[in-house]
Structures are given as C-alpha cells and as structure tokens.
Short mmCIF file of C-alpha atoms in Angstrom, two decimals:
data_model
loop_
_atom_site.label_atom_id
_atom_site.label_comp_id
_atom_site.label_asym_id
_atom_site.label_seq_id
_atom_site.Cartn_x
_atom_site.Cartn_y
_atom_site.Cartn_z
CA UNK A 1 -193.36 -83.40 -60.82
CA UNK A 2 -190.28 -80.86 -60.65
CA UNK A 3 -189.47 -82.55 -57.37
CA UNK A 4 -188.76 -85.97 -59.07
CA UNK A 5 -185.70 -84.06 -61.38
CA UNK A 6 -182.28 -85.20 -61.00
CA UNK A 7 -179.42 -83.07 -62.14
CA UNK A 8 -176.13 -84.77 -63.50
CA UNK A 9 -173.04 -84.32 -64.98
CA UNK A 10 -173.79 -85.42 -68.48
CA UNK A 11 -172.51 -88.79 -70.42
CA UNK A 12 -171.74 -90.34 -73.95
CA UNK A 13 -174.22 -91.93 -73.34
CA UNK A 14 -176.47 -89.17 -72.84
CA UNK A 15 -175.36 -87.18 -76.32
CA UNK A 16 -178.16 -88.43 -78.84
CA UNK A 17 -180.97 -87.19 -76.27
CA UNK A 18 -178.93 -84.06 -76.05
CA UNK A 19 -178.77 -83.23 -79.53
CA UNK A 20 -182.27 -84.16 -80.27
CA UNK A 21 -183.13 -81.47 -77.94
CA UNK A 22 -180.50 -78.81 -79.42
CA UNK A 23 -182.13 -79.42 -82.98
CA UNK A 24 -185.72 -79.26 -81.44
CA UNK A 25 -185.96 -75.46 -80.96
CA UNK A 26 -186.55 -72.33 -83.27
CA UNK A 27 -183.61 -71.36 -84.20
CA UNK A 28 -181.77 -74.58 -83.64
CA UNK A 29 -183.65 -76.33 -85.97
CA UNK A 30 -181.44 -74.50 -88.79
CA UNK A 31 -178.24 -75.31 -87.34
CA UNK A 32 -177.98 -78.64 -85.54
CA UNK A 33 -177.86 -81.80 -87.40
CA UNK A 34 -179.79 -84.67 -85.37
CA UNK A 35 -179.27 -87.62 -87.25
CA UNK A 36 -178.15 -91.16 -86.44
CA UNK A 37 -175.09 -91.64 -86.25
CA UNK A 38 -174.31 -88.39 -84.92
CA UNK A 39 -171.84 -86.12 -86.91
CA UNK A 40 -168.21 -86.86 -85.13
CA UNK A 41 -168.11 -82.66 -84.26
CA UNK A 42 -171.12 -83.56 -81.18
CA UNK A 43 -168.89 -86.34 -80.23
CA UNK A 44 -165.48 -84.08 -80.14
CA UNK A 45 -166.81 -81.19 -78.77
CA UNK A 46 -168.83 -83.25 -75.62
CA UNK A 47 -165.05 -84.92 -75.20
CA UNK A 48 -163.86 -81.48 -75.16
CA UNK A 49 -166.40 -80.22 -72.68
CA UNK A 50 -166.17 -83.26 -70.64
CA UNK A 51 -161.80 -83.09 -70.14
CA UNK A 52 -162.21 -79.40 -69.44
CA UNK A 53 -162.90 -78.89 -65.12
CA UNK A 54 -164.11 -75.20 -65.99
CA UNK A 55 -166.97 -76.63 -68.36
CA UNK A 56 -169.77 -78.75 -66.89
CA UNK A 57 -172.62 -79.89 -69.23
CA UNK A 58 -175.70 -80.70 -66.78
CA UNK A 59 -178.29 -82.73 -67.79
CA UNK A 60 -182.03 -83.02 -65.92
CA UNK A 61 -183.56 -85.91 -65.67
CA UNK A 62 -186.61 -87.34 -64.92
CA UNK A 63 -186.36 -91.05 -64.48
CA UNK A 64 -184.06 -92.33 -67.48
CA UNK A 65 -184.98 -90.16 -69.54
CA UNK A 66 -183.11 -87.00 -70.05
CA UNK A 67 -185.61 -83.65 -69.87
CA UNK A 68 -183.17 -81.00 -70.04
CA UNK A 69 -179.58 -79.29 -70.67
CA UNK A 70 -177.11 -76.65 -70.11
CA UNK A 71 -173.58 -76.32 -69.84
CA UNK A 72 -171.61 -74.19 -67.45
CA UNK A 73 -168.09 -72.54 -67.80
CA UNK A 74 -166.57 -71.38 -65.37
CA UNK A 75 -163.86 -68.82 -66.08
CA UNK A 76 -161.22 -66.80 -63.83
CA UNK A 77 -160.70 -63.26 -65.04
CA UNK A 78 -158.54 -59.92 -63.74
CA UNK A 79 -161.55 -57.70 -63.51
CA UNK A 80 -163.26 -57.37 -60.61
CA UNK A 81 -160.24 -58.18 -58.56
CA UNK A 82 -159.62 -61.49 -60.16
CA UNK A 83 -163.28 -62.88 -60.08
CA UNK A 84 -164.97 -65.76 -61.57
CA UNK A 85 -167.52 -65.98 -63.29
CA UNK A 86 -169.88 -68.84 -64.68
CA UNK A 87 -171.32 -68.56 -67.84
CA UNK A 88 -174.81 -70.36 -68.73
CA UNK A 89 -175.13 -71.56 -72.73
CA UNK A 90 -177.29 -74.00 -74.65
CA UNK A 91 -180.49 -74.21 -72.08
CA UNK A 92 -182.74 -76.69 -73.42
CA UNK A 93 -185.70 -78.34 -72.50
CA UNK A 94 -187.57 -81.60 -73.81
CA UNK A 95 -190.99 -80.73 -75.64
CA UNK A 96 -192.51 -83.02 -73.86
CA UNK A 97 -192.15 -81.51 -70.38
CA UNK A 98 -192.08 -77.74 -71.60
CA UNK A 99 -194.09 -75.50 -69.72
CA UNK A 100 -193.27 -77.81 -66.07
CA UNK A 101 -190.90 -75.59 -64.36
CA UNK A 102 -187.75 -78.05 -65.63
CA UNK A 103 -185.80 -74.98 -66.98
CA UNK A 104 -186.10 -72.68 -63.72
CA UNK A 105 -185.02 -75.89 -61.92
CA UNK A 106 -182.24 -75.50 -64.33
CA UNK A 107 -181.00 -72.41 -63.69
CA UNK A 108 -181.30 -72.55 -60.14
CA UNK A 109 -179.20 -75.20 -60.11
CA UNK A 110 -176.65 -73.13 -62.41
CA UNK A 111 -176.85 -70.69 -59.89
CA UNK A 112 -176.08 -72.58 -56.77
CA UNK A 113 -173.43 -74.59 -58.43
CA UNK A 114 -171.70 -71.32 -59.77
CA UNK A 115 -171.79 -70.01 -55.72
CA UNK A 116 -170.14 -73.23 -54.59
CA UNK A 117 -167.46 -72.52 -57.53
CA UNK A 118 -166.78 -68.86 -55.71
CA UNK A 119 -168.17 -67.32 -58.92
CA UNK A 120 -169.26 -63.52 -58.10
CA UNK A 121 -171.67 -63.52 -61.18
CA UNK A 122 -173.48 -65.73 -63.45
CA UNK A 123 -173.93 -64.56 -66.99
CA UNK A 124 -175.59 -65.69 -70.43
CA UNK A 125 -176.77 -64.24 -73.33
CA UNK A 126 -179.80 -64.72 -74.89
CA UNK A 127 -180.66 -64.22 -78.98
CA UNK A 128 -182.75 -60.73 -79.09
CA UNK A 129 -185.30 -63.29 -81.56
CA UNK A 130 -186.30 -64.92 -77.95
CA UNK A 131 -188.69 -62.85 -76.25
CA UNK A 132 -189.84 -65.38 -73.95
CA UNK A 133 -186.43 -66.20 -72.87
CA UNK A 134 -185.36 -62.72 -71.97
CA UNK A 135 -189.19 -62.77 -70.08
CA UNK A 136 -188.10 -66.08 -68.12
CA UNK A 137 -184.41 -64.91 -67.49
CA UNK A 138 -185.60 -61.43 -65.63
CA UNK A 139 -188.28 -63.36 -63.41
CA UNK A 140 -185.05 -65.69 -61.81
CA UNK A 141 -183.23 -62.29 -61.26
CA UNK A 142 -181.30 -61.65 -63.89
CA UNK A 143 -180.85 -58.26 -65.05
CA UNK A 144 -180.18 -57.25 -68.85
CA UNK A 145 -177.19 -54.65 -68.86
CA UNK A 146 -175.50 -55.44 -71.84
CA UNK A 147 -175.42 -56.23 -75.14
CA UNK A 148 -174.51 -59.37 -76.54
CA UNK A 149 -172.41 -59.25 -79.85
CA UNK A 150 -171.26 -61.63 -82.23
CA UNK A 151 -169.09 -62.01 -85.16
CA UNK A 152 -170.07 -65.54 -87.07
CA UNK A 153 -166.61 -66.66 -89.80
CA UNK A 154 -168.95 -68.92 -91.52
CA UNK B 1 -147.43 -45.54 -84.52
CA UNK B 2 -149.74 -48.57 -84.66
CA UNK B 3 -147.59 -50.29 -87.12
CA UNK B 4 -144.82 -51.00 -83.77
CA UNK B 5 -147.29 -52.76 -82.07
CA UNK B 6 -146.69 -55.81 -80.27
CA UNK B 7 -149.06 -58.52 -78.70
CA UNK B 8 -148.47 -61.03 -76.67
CA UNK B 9 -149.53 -63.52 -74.11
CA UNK B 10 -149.08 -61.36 -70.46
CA UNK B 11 -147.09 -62.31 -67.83
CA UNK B 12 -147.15 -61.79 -64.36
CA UNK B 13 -144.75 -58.87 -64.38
CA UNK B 14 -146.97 -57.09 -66.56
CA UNK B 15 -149.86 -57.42 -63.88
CA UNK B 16 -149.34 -53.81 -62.31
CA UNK B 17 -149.52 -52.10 -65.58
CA UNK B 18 -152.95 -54.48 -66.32
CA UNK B 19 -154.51 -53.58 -63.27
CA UNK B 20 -153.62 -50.12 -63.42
CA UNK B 21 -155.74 -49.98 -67.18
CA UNK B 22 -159.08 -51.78 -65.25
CA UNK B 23 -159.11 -49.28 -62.62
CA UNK B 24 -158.90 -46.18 -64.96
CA UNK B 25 -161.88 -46.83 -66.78
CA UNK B 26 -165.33 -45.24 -66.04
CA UNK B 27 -166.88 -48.42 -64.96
CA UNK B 28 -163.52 -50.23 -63.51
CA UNK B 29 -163.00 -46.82 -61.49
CA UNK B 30 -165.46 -48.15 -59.07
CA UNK B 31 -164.84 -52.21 -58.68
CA UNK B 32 -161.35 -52.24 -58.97
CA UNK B 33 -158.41 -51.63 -56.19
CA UNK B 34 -155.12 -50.45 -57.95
CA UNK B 35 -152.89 -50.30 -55.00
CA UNK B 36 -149.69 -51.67 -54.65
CA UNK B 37 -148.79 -54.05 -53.50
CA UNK B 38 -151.61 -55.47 -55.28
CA UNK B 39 -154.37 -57.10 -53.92
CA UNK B 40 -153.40 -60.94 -53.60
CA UNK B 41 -156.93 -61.42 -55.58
CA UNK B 42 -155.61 -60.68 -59.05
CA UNK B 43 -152.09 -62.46 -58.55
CA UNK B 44 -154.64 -65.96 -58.03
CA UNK B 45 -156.68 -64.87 -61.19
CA UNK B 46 -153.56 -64.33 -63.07
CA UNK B 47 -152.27 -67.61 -62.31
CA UNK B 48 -155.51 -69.56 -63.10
CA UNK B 49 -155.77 -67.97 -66.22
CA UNK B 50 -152.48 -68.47 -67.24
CA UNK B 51 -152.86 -72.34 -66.16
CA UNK B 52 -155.47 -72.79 -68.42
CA UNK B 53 -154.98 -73.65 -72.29
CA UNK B 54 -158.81 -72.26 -73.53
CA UNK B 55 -157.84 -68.58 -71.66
CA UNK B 56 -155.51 -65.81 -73.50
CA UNK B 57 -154.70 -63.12 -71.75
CA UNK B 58 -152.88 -61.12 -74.07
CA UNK B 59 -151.44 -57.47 -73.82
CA UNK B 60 -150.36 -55.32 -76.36
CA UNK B 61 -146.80 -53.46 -76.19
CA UNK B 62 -145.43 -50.25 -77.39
CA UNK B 63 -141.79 -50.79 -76.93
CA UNK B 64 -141.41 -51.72 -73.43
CA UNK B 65 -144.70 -50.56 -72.15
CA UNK B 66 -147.98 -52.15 -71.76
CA UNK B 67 -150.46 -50.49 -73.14
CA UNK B 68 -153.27 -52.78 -74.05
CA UNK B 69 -154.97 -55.72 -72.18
CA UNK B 70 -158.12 -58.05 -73.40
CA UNK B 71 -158.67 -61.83 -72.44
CA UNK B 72 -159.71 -64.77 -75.26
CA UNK B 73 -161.70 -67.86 -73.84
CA UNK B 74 -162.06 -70.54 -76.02
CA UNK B 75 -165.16 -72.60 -75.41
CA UNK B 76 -166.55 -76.03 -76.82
CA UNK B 77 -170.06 -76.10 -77.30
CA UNK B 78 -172.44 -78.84 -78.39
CA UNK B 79 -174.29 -76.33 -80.46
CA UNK B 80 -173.79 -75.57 -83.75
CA UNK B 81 -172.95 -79.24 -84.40
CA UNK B 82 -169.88 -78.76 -81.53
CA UNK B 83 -167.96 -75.55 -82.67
CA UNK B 84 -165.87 -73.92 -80.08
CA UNK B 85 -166.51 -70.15 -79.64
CA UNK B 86 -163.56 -67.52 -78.84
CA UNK B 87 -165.38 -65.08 -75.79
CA UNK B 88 -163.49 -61.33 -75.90
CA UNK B 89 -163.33 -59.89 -72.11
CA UNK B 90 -161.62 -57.08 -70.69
CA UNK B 91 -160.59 -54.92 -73.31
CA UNK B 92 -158.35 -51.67 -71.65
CA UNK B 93 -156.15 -49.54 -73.27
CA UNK B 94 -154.17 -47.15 -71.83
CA UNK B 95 -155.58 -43.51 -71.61
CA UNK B 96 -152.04 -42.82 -72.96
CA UNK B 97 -152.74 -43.94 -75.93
CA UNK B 98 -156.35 -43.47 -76.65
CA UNK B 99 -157.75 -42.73 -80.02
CA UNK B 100 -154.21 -44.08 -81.78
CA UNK B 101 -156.02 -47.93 -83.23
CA UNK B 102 -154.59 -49.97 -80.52
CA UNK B 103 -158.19 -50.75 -79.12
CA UNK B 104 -159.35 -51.82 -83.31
CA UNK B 105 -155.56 -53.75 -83.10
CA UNK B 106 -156.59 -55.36 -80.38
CA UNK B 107 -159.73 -56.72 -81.47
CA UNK B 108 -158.42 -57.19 -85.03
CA UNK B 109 -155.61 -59.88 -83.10
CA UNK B 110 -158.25 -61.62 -81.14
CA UNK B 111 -160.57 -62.47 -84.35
CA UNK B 112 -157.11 -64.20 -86.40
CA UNK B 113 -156.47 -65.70 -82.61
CA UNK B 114 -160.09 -67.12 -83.01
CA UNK B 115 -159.59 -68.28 -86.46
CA UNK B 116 -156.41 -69.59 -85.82
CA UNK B 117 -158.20 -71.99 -82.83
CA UNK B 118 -160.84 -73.29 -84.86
CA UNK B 119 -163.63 -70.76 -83.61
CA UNK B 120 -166.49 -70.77 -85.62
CA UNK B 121 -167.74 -67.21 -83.97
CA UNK B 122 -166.12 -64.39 -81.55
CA UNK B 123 -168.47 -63.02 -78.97
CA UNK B 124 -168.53 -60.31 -76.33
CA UNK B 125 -170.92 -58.42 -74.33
CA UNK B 126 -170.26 -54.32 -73.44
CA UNK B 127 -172.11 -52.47 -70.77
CA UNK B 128 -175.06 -50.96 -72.53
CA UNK B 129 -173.48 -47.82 -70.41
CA UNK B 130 -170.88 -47.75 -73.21
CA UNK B 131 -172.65 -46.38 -76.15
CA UNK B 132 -169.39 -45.48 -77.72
CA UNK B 133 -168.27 -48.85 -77.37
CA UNK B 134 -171.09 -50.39 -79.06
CA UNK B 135 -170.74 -47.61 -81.64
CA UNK B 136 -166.49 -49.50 -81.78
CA UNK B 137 -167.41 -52.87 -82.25
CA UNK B 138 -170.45 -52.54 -85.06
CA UNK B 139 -167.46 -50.81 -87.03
CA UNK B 140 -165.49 -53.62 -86.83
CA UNK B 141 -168.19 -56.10 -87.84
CA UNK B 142 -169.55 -57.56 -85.26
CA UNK B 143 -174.12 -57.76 -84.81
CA UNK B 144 -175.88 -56.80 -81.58
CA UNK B 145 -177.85 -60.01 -82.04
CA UNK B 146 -178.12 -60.90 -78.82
CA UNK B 147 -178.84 -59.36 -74.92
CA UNK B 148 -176.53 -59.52 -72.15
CA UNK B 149 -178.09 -60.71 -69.16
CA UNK B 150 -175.88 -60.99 -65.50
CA UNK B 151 -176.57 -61.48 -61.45
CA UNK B 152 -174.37 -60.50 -58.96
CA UNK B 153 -174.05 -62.17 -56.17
CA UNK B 154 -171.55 -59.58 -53.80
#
C-alpha cells in the first residue's frame, strides 16, 4: 500500500485536510481549531510557509486524498563551518491509515530531500508526553542528544 | 558592566571574532576550524543568513569588541492555529567575559526579539552534555518539555 504514496509540495487547496489532521492527535486536539471556515491564522501562516524557499510543507498522498504531513525548514547557520540543517515539525498522519508505514515513508523522504538541500543534519524535537514517537524516531536513526526547551508567551 | 551592552544584527566584519567564540567551546573545540583566513564555508553561511528576513544573527558588543553571538529563526507553522516560532541557535560568549550576564542578556534580547515578531513561543535545544547549560536556561524560564533528537549525515 506504502508503494502507492505520493509526496508533494502542499496546496490551498490541501489546508482543510491538513488541519483536520493537526487537530486529530493528543495533544493537538487542545490547540488546533478545525472548523469550517478555517480561522484566517491556517490560511496566513500556509502563505507564509509557502513564499518562504527554506520551508517546504510536504503532504502524502494516497490517491486524492491527503494521508499525511510535515513541513521542512531548511536553515544555514555558522556552526559547524557554516552548515545547514533541516528541521522536521508537525508530522502527522491520517487515522485512517495509522499504523501503514505512511509516517516512516515520511521521514525518509525528509531525509533524502534534506541531503539533496546539502543539509549535514536533520533535526526535530519531539514532546517528552510522546513515547511512541521518540520509539519510532530512534528506529529511522535518529539519536536523542539533546534537550528540547521551550518558553510559551501565551 | 552589563548595563554597556550592545546588540546588534552581525556583520561580516565581525565574522572572525564569531568564529573564534564557536571554536573555543568544549563541544565547538572539535567541529570547528578557526584559522585565518577563514574557511570560505562560514563566509557562504554568513551571507545566506544574512539574505534571509526569518534569520537574526545578532552579536552582542562591549565597546568595540564582540563578545557575544546567538542566531534567531523565525518560523511559520500551521500548528497552533499558524503561530510563527522564534528557534535560539548558537549561543557563544566570549571566555573573556564569562560569568559577567552577557549569556542571560543575550537570551533576555532574543525573547523581546521574539515578541517583537509575533512569536507565540521561543525554542532551543542544548547538548544534554551541557548540564550547566540546562541548569542556565530553566533559570530563565524556559521547560525541558520536549527531547532533542538529530542524524548526521558527515
């Protein structure tokens, strides 16, 4: 079934299915607001995302219908002689087709698409609430050697 | 002594005295090259940082010298109904000046920079290698909510 996923550069058009997934997930469920119309702020930040060439926001799909998400940035720093580095955030995955391999296919594809960038690492975070994630996130060869820290202003 | 403090936005003739802070450093000791001239690598960083509206590199000045460095990405994200997210990186100081507040200054600059932009959060990740770091940045407010996961690919 994996074999059938296509991976894209998201669209408008592609927002509401987006969101619905956002909103559909344990902690998400608190702080995403998946009505109809959307809230303008999805609208201005995907606009945002979408001008920006060192943010990509990468939908899988299966068919028409859109199965997963995760957005990519891409940012050039001094350390490590003036490497980049790609930066994974928001991985989601349709309830429907949890549990099918969709979100590995994800961040495979994060991973070859932040080698053809020149990246020398790809990075994310994961909330220390997700046990399963950090599970998933070691088995593709990730290794957890730091802590992830956050300040929220409201 | 803190109270003379100046930040600012770095420019490339400040790129020596930047480089110079990443290599001394216990982990930047290792995966850094201060020599001069310096290597091409961080002159192409520089630029492509400095290109690029959503990335801050900003140093902070005692009189004429440099003698604080950290980098500010700003990020849209479709989560939490599209906020944008200010990313701390690369925080140095100079072992000149160690111990004096300019690292808490720092910081302290980057969170009004972040409210200033419209972040809804600032975020970082430290080596859990730095314990004294970690020990820093809970002072200062911010949660260890979340792990820091990375692969290297060189």
């Amino acid at each position: 079934m994996t074999n059938e996923v296509v991976f894209r550069l998201a669209t408008e058009h592609d927002l509401e299915s987006i969101v619905e997934m956002l909103a559909d997930d344990e902690l998400g469920t608190t702080r995403e607001q998946f009505v109809l119309p959307l809230p303008e702020t999805y609208l201005k930040a995907f606009r945002a995302i979408d001008a920006d060439p060192n943010n990509e926001l990468v939908v899988a799909c299966l068919g028409n219908e859109v199965v997963g998400v995760q957005q990519i940035t891409f940012t050039p720093y001094l350390t490590h002689q003036g490497g980049w580095r790609a930066t994974i955030e928001g991985v989601r995955t349709s309830s429907s087709v949890r549990g099918k391999g969709i979100g590995t296919e994800l961040i495979r594809w994060a991973i070859r698409r932040a080698k053809e960038r020149d990246c020398h690492l790809v990075q994310l975070t994961t909330d220390k609430k997700r046990g399963d994630a950090l599970r998933f996130y070691e088995r593709l060869g990730f290794t957890v050697s730091h802590e992830g820290l956050k300040m929220k202003f409201r």
